XYZ file of C-alpha atoms in Angstrom:
522
model
C 25.677 26.056 -1.373
C 24.219 23.194 0.685
C 21.342 24.011 2.972
C 21.780 20.918 5.137
C 24.084 17.950 5.595
C 22.655 14.936 7.418
C 25.040 12.192 8.600
C 23.824 8.747 7.578
C 23.695 7.795 11.246
C 20.872 10.331 11.701
C 18.728 9.088 8.806
C 15.991 6.546 9.509
C 16.133 4.993 6.029
C 19.837 4.082 6.103
C 20.253 0.334 6.836
C 21.423 -0.506 10.359
C 24.394 -2.466 8.984
C 25.670 0.658 7.230
C 25.209 2.765 10.362
C 27.020 0.193 12.501
C 29.831 -0.023 9.944
C 30.253 3.762 9.888
C 30.245 3.931 13.686
C 32.840 1.128 13.828
C 30.550 -1.017 15.952
C 31.475 -4.232 14.118
C 35.026 -5.104 15.232
C 35.826 -7.489 12.364
C 34.990 -4.772 9.808
C 36.620 -1.768 11.478
C 39.844 -2.129 9.456
C 37.896 -1.412 6.254
C 36.742 2.032 7.417
C 38.005 4.878 5.229
C 40.439 7.279 6.895
C 43.597 8.888 5.569
C 45.766 6.683 7.772
C 43.929 3.526 6.719
C 44.180 4.524 3.042
C 47.948 5.002 3.224
C 48.331 1.713 5.104
C 46.202 0.005 2.443
C 48.462 1.461 -0.265
C 51.492 -0.068 1.460
C 49.774 -3.455 1.553
C 48.749 -3.207 -2.081
C 52.262 -2.250 -3.149
C 53.448 -5.659 -1.953
C 50.590 -7.496 -3.645
C 50.536 -5.881 -7.092
C 53.385 -6.472 -9.520
C 55.008 -4.240 -12.111
C 53.904 -6.761 -14.746
C 50.274 -6.286 -13.661
C 50.721 -2.525 -13.997
C 51.992 -2.917 -17.552
C 49.039 -5.139 -18.459
C 46.607 -2.688 -16.852
C 48.006 0.317 -18.726
C 48.035 -1.597 -22.024
C 44.396 -2.577 -21.504
C 43.362 0.963 -20.519
C 45.164 2.500 -23.505
C 43.419 0.059 -25.837
C 40.007 0.681 -24.237
C 40.450 4.483 -24.449
C 41.969 4.621 -27.918
C 38.755 5.815 -29.593
C 38.396 8.673 -27.108
C 40.110 12.077 -27.024
C 41.922 11.982 -23.695
C 42.280 15.063 -21.543
C 45.727 16.046 -20.297
C 44.863 14.777 -16.833
C 43.694 11.402 -18.185
C 46.945 10.981 -20.138
C 48.912 11.904 -17.040
C 46.981 9.379 -14.959
C 47.648 6.635 -17.501
C 51.366 7.313 -17.287
C 51.256 7.480 -13.487
C 49.724 4.001 -13.272
C 53.062 2.545 -14.411
C 54.601 3.884 -11.214
C 54.745 1.662 -8.133
C 53.753 4.735 -6.138
C 50.356 5.069 -7.844
C 47.111 3.477 -6.686
C 43.453 3.653 -7.601
C 40.131 4.569 -6.009
C 37.280 2.798 -7.742
C 33.558 2.822 -8.198
C 31.433 0.854 -10.623
C 27.964 0.771 -12.062
C 25.664 -0.688 -14.665
C 25.555 0.776 -18.161
C 22.268 2.609 -17.603
C 20.820 4.455 -20.567
C 22.168 8.029 -20.454
C 23.515 7.176 -16.956
C 20.076 6.293 -15.498
C 19.406 7.737 -12.015
C 21.544 10.725 -11.042
C 23.435 8.895 -8.283
C 25.479 7.427 -11.169
C 27.069 10.882 -11.392
C 27.377 11.366 -7.632
C 29.319 8.156 -7.008
C 31.794 8.972 -9.780
C 32.324 12.513 -8.491
C 32.960 11.209 -4.984
C 35.476 8.715 -6.373
C 37.287 11.531 -8.174
C 37.304 13.754 -5.107
C 38.536 10.926 -2.883
C 41.449 10.244 -5.245
C 42.258 13.976 -5.312
C 42.095 14.149 -1.502
C 44.514 11.243 -1.087
C 46.961 12.632 -3.654
C 46.912 16.052 -2.006
C 47.499 14.609 1.466
C 50.247 12.086 0.764
C 53.406 11.466 -1.247
C 51.569 8.952 -3.431
C 49.398 9.279 -6.518
C 45.795 8.136 -6.678
C 43.794 7.705 -9.882
C 39.967 7.550 -10.043
C 38.605 4.504 -11.900
C 35.089 3.736 -13.121
C 34.426 0.015 -13.551
C 31.953 -0.528 -16.378
C 29.576 -3.388 -15.545
C 29.545 -4.515 -19.172
C 28.830 -8.173 -18.421
C 25.576 -7.680 -16.528
C 22.742 -9.374 -18.361
C 19.602 -7.686 -17.024
C 18.865 -5.264 -19.859
C 15.458 -4.309 -18.439
C 17.198 -2.776 -15.417
C 19.288 -0.389 -17.503
C 17.309 0.366 -20.670
C 15.519 3.501 -19.424
C 15.773 6.740 -17.482
C 13.370 9.308 -16.065
C 13.276 13.080 -16.073
C 10.830 15.464 -14.430
C 8.537 15.235 -17.443
C 9.511 12.149 -19.373
C 10.291 8.449 -19.376
C 12.816 7.329 -21.987
C 13.497 3.777 -23.014
C 15.531 1.904 -25.603
C 14.821 -1.494 -27.144
C 17.291 -4.340 -27.316
C 17.737 -8.060 -26.785
C 18.044 -9.257 -23.207
C 19.937 -12.143 -21.652
C 23.466 -11.536 -22.879
C 26.188 -9.186 -21.658
C 24.597 -5.741 -21.975
C 27.842 -4.097 -23.031
C 27.830 -6.140 -26.237
C 24.307 -5.109 -27.256
C 24.293 -3.157 -30.528
C 22.151 -0.018 -30.485
C 19.522 -0.374 -33.210
C 16.826 1.795 -31.667
C 17.568 5.366 -30.569
C 14.092 6.775 -31.067
C 14.104 8.126 -27.507
C 16.357 10.941 -28.754
C 13.514 12.670 -30.566
C 11.344 13.057 -27.465
C 14.373 13.878 -25.334
C 15.201 16.755 -27.654
C 11.667 18.108 -27.376
C 11.880 18.189 -23.592
C 15.243 19.950 -23.329
C 15.642 22.075 -26.461
C 14.629 25.307 -24.701
C 16.792 24.860 -21.581
C 19.971 26.869 -21.101
C 22.213 23.824 -21.454
C 19.648 21.718 -23.280
C 21.501 21.764 -26.578
C 24.634 20.428 -24.877
C 22.613 17.568 -23.393
C 20.934 16.762 -26.695
C 24.242 16.713 -28.604
C 25.770 14.502 -25.912
C 22.919 11.991 -26.119
C 23.077 11.932 -29.922
C 26.853 11.489 -29.924
C 26.782 8.608 -27.451
C 23.739 6.659 -28.651
C 24.332 6.434 -32.367
C 22.985 3.351 -34.107
C 25.629 0.685 -34.537
C 27.462 1.451 -31.328
C 27.586 -1.076 -28.513
C 26.205 -0.153 -25.119
C 29.772 -0.204 -23.812
C 30.900 2.315 -26.420
C 27.906 4.562 -25.784
C 28.560 4.590 -22.034
C 32.270 5.231 -22.536
C 31.499 8.256 -24.705
C 28.936 9.570 -22.229
C 31.244 9.204 -19.220
C 34.191 10.601 -21.165
C 32.301 13.746 -22.178
C 31.211 14.430 -18.596
C 34.298 13.435 -16.604
C 37.381 13.600 -18.862
C 38.616 16.886 -17.390
C 38.533 15.324 -13.924
C 41.034 12.669 -15.036
C 38.661 9.712 -14.638
C 39.656 6.493 -16.391
C 37.229 3.692 -17.282
C 37.863 -0.041 -17.291
C 35.878 -2.824 -18.972
C 36.368 -6.202 -17.306
C 35.199 -8.013 -20.444
C 38.817 -8.365 -21.570
C 40.911 -11.485 -22.013
C 44.134 -9.884 -20.689
C 42.364 -9.018 -17.444
C 40.558 -12.337 -17.110
C 43.735 -14.336 -17.675
C 44.967 -12.906 -14.356
C 41.961 -14.578 -12.752
C 42.592 -18.075 -14.078
C 43.775 -19.536 -10.760
C 40.879 -17.919 -8.911
C 38.375 -19.093 -11.529
C 39.748 -22.651 -11.257
C 39.587 -22.527 -7.466
C 35.980 -21.313 -7.609
C 34.934 -23.991 -10.106
C 36.574 -26.874 -8.279
C 36.346 -25.933 -4.593
C 33.369 -23.515 -4.450
C 35.599 -21.129 -2.523
C 33.297 -18.114 -2.405
C 30.437 -20.161 -1.001
C 32.543 -21.862 1.669
C 34.638 -18.936 2.845
C 31.804 -16.413 2.956
C 29.677 -18.559 5.259
C 31.064 -17.184 8.524
C 30.196 -13.600 7.591
C 26.930 -14.610 5.952
C 25.897 -16.355 9.185
C 26.938 -13.349 11.293
C 25.165 -10.807 9.077
C 22.015 -12.920 8.835
C 21.776 -13.404 12.583
C 22.474 -9.750 13.395
C 20.661 -7.990 10.524
C 18.082 -10.499 9.332
C 19.471 -11.252 5.879
C 22.373 -10.721 3.511
C 22.316 -8.650 0.345
C 23.431 -11.472 -1.967
C 23.356 -15.176 -1.139
C 26.469 -16.951 -2.464
C 25.933 -19.817 -4.870
C 28.082 -22.935 -4.985
C 29.709 -21.552 -8.135
C 29.616 -17.784 -8.505
C 30.484 -17.670 -12.182
C 28.615 -17.291 -15.462
C 29.421 -18.527 -18.945
C 29.326 -15.930 -21.702
C 28.016 -16.769 -25.167
C 25.127 -15.026 -26.890
C 23.615 -15.086 -23.380
C 25.075 -15.082 -19.861
C 24.238 -18.247 -17.957
C 25.132 -19.717 -14.584
C 27.635 -22.544 -14.323
C 26.755 -25.610 -12.249
C 28.641 -28.825 -11.553
C 26.733 -32.115 -11.825
C 29.447 -34.267 -10.234
C 31.166 -35.058 -13.497
C 30.979 -32.024 -15.786
C 30.182 -28.335 -15.697
C 26.742 -27.570 -17.043
C 25.659 -24.233 -18.477
C 22.206 -23.571 -17.035
C 19.436 -23.233 -19.671
C 21.918 -24.152 -22.411
C 22.628 -27.531 -23.947
C 26.309 -27.129 -23.117
C 28.681 -29.091 -20.849
C 32.405 -28.686 -20.307
C 35.288 -30.241 -18.477
C 37.533 -27.969 -16.411
C 40.211 -28.273 -19.075
C 37.764 -27.146 -21.790
C 36.666 -24.111 -19.764
C 40.315 -23.225 -19.154
C 40.948 -22.946 -22.887
C 39.299 -19.501 -22.949
C 38.886 -17.600 -19.691
C 37.314 -14.649 -21.531
C 34.078 -16.660 -21.584
C 33.945 -16.816 -17.792
C 32.133 -13.968 -16.055
C 32.072 -13.403 -12.264
C 28.773 -12.674 -10.543
C 28.102 -9.755 -8.161
C 30.044 -11.390 -5.305
C 33.093 -12.494 -7.253
C 33.375 -9.345 -9.380
C 34.909 -7.441 -6.423
C 37.692 -10.044 -6.288
C 38.239 -9.609 -10.044
C 38.388 -5.839 -9.645
C 40.873 -5.945 -6.768
C 43.009 -8.532 -8.557
C 43.574 -6.446 -11.689
C 43.726 -2.951 -10.148
C 46.183 -1.365 -7.665
C 43.085 -0.381 -5.739
C 42.831 0.761 -2.130
C 39.177 1.877 -1.743
C 35.789 1.160 -3.263
C 32.982 3.718 -3.218
C 29.524 2.224 -3.513
C 25.893 2.428 -2.564
C 24.611 0.922 0.657
C 23.547 -2.319 -1.020
C 26.979 -2.715 -2.613
C 28.801 -2.131 0.657
C 26.590 -4.704 2.367
C 27.448 -7.498 -0.071
C 31.147 -6.567 -0.072
C 31.086 -7.171 3.696
C 30.258 -10.815 3.041
C 33.589 -11.270 1.294
C 36.699 -10.490 3.424
C 37.571 -14.123 4.131
C 37.043 -15.008 0.475
C 39.579 -12.342 -0.470
C 41.970 -13.743 2.117
C 41.632 -17.252 0.694
C 42.275 -15.979 -2.835
C 45.301 -13.952 -1.688
C 43.741 -10.611 -2.637
C 43.774 -7.418 -0.569
C 40.323 -6.414 0.671
C 39.876 -2.644 0.100
C 38.522 0.119 2.282
C 34.795 0.605 1.778
C 33.065 3.965 1.466
C 29.252 4.263 1.506
C 28.750 6.997 -1.067
C 27.220 10.383 -0.291
C 23.618 11.055 -1.257
C 22.447 14.369 -2.684
C 19.069 16.073 -2.832
C 18.379 19.231 -4.838
C 15.295 21.250 -3.983
C 13.772 24.380 -5.468
C 13.746 27.531 -3.355
C 9.953 27.459 -3.258
C 9.998 23.878 -1.980
C 12.433 24.817 0.779
C 10.176 27.753 1.677
C 7.156 25.461 1.849
C 9.017 23.088 4.150
C 9.984 25.946 6.453
C 6.405 27.221 6.626
C 4.863 23.771 7.047
C 6.005 23.385 10.628
C 7.580 20.049 9.709
C 11.375 19.639 9.819
C 13.073 18.572 6.592
C 14.513 15.525 8.325
C 10.969 14.306 9.050
C 10.338 14.197 5.290
C 13.351 11.899 4.881
C 12.081 8.964 6.939
C 8.866 6.949 7.138
C 6.598 9.902 6.392
C 3.276 8.121 6.850
C 4.357 6.946 10.277
C 5.441 10.501 11.110
C 2.082 11.940 9.972
C 0.166 9.461 12.111
C 2.257 10.285 15.153
C 1.903 14.022 14.503
C -1.883 13.816 14.240
C -2.211 11.836 17.460
C 0.263 14.027 19.297
C -1.715 17.149 18.421
C -5.057 15.548 19.361
C -6.392 16.582 22.773
C -8.568 13.476 22.891
C -5.542 11.222 22.275
C -3.730 12.845 25.192
C -6.723 12.060 27.378
C -6.860 8.483 26.046
C -3.185 7.913 26.815
C -3.610 9.321 30.306
C -6.538 6.999 31.003
C -4.706 4.047 29.394
C -1.780 4.589 31.737
C -4.154 4.804 34.704
C -5.752 1.534 33.587
C -2.329 -0.165 33.455
C -1.502 1.073 36.951
C -4.821 -0.171 38.352
C -4.390 -3.568 36.745
C -0.841 -3.797 38.106
C -2.252 -3.378 41.629
C -4.914 -5.982 40.912
C -2.362 -8.466 39.547
C -0.164 -8.101 42.596
C -3.110 -8.790 44.891
C -4.343 -11.612 42.653
C -0.961 -13.303 43.026
C -1.842 -13.905 46.675
C -4.809 -16.053 45.622
C -5.227 -18.795 43.043
C -3.189 -18.731 39.818
C -6.396 -18.994 37.810
C -7.653 -15.732 39.258
C -4.474 -13.865 38.310
C -4.730 -15.321 34.802
C -8.301 -13.999 34.566
C -7.122 -10.507 35.634
C -4.322 -10.543 33.022
C -6.767 -11.635 30.311
C -9.120 -8.810 31.208
C -6.233 -6.332 31.145
C -5.274 -7.473 27.664
C -8.890 -7.169 26.459
C -9.312 -3.631 27.781
C -5.920 -2.450 26.465
C -6.863 -3.774 23.020
C -9.956 -1.605 23.212
C -7.751 1.427 23.759
C -5.771 0.526 20.635
C -9.035 0.335 18.691
C -9.998 3.749 20.064
C -6.703 5.188 18.824
C -7.140 3.717 15.341
C -10.617 5.166 15.084
C -9.369 8.465 16.463
C -6.553 8.558 13.890
C -9.084 7.975 11.123
C -11.240 10.800 12.448
C -8.235 13.162 12.733
C -7.275 12.423 9.125
C -10.749 13.406 7.989
C -10.687 16.545 10.143
C -7.245 17.620 8.858
C -7.571 16.292 5.310
C -6.456 19.530 3.629
C -3.312 19.817 5.724
C -2.428 16.157 5.197
C -2.930 16.492 1.468
C -0.645 19.552 1.418
C 2.103 17.743 3.350
C 1.835 14.656 1.160
C 2.152 16.785 -1.985
C 5.187 18.433 -0.432
C 6.612 14.990 0.298
C 6.155 14.109 -3.390
C 8.167 17.183 -4.401
C 11.015 15.862 -2.260
C 10.552 12.214 -3.293
C 9.470 11.985 -6.952
C 7.671 8.707 -7.677
C 7.753 8.058 -3.904
C 11.474 7.355 -4.114
C 14.709 9.112 -3.244
C 15.230 11.822 -5.852
C 18.696 10.495 -6.756
C 17.178 7.082 -7.537
C 14.428 8.514 -9.683
C 15.613 11.449 -11.803
C 18.357 11.589 -14.421
C 21.225 14.093 -14.179
C 19.832 15.966 -17.186
C 17.169 17.529 -14.927
C 19.883 19.438 -13.054
C 22.457 19.854 -15.818
C 19.920 21.473 -18.162
C 19.759 24.609 -16.013
C 23.313 24.919 -14.700
C 25.566 22.836 -16.962
C 29.075 22.045 -15.787
C 28.679 24.496 -12.910
C 26.284 21.983 -11.362
C 28.889 19.202 -11.713
C 31.562 21.340 -10.082
C 29.207 22.304 -7.252
C 28.468 18.631 -6.618
C 32.200 17.913 -6.550
C 32.814 20.754 -4.107
C 30.077 19.667 -1.704
C 31.025 15.975 -1.675
C 32.322 14.739 1.675
C 35.342 12.459 1.560
C 35.654 11.427 5.198
C 31.937 11.233 6.037
C 28.882 9.560 4.534
C 26.160 12.196 4.425
C 23.007 13.324 2.669
C 23.676 16.755 1.158
C 20.605 18.941 0.576
C 21.135 21.902 -1.769
C 19.035 24.484 -3.553
C 18.870 24.636 -7.345
């Protein structure tokens, strides 16, 4: 059972854009907020913008992509349901991280499944959970490893091309992985799963499909690989428009300008052409005024030559959402904060391309702590929520707050400000130069107080070194490698002790209508 649930709005580390989006403080984005009413309205819109022919293509593609897997009854049912005009999808996506990578890979899929279940149970429509495999990403170094509590596991492979096409030739990580987990209650299940998925000769796509299938088949989850000619042929008009008119760049500018001015930057800056060319590598496409050049390749094409085979065109992070919404009867996307932020650059691009922009759901976060860690937090006198923000800043404030000398310094600093305010008012009655001299002296003396506080903080840290060290070690138990636990540790850490019960508990605790951090004991 969860010990705590913290709304994202109450967490210091959640980006302000996400908080404002969740609180519906950005009028132009409020229609993309997930609610039951909005979801059903989105389904009605999608029904008019997604043809029966597209459904047939989608089901044919999904059947072909799942043919090497043993489908559960619920997966087979969901495949059949997708032929119905009354069936829609809820989608998430992720890179093909080795053995799923950080554990939030699992969380976002479980939330997608639960959201689809929630919508089906509360409407007269059917909703199917979909996992979009990011097979065309080309940054292998980002996905070729994972961490556990006691190990770092990595796989070798060539980088630069679509990662899903990489053939597994090195699976030596399995030997050390087995050593770490062989004595755990569900360790054997984990080891067999890793060995089944990452056999030599498999592609990274196949390995990830097997892994996801073994974990989520009973939930009815279906996977889709966008590296498919039948899917990409549906994008031919959009690809042409992007190549010729630079549509994404032009029609995202209004939102990019707004987000930059209000929040300082955007998550992804649109390029003039937001497409790659797939060969043995994945390279950007640029236009030189006459022909399309493939960056870092000695290749040029006319538009007509590119149009001969759309399977070689790959959308980047900004255009992939359009691809996804074009080929799926989708009504909602569940993603991490960074994903949601770059999706919010794109509504007008979707409108230009004639695609329905989906509802956006910042995914839940989860944190699992040992009973002894929770006990330590309770006895430390520090609230759990204080461990979830800028902890060094909190420690500094705590030390100064508890310092009697700092209280005296602040009192005298305030008195100094009041005295100088009187002086400045009287100085205003004389020459301007005299007032300026008073203000300069005020600034000099207040700077001295800031120096006093810095020195005092240093002295307090020395005086309370043992306590600070204890709190910092406790912080490290909560944030392994000084990062959010879900971004650091692999799911195997939690599955090894509790198996599928852990998965079901995660599913049960997921919030559908709220974005929260869920803290549980394990």
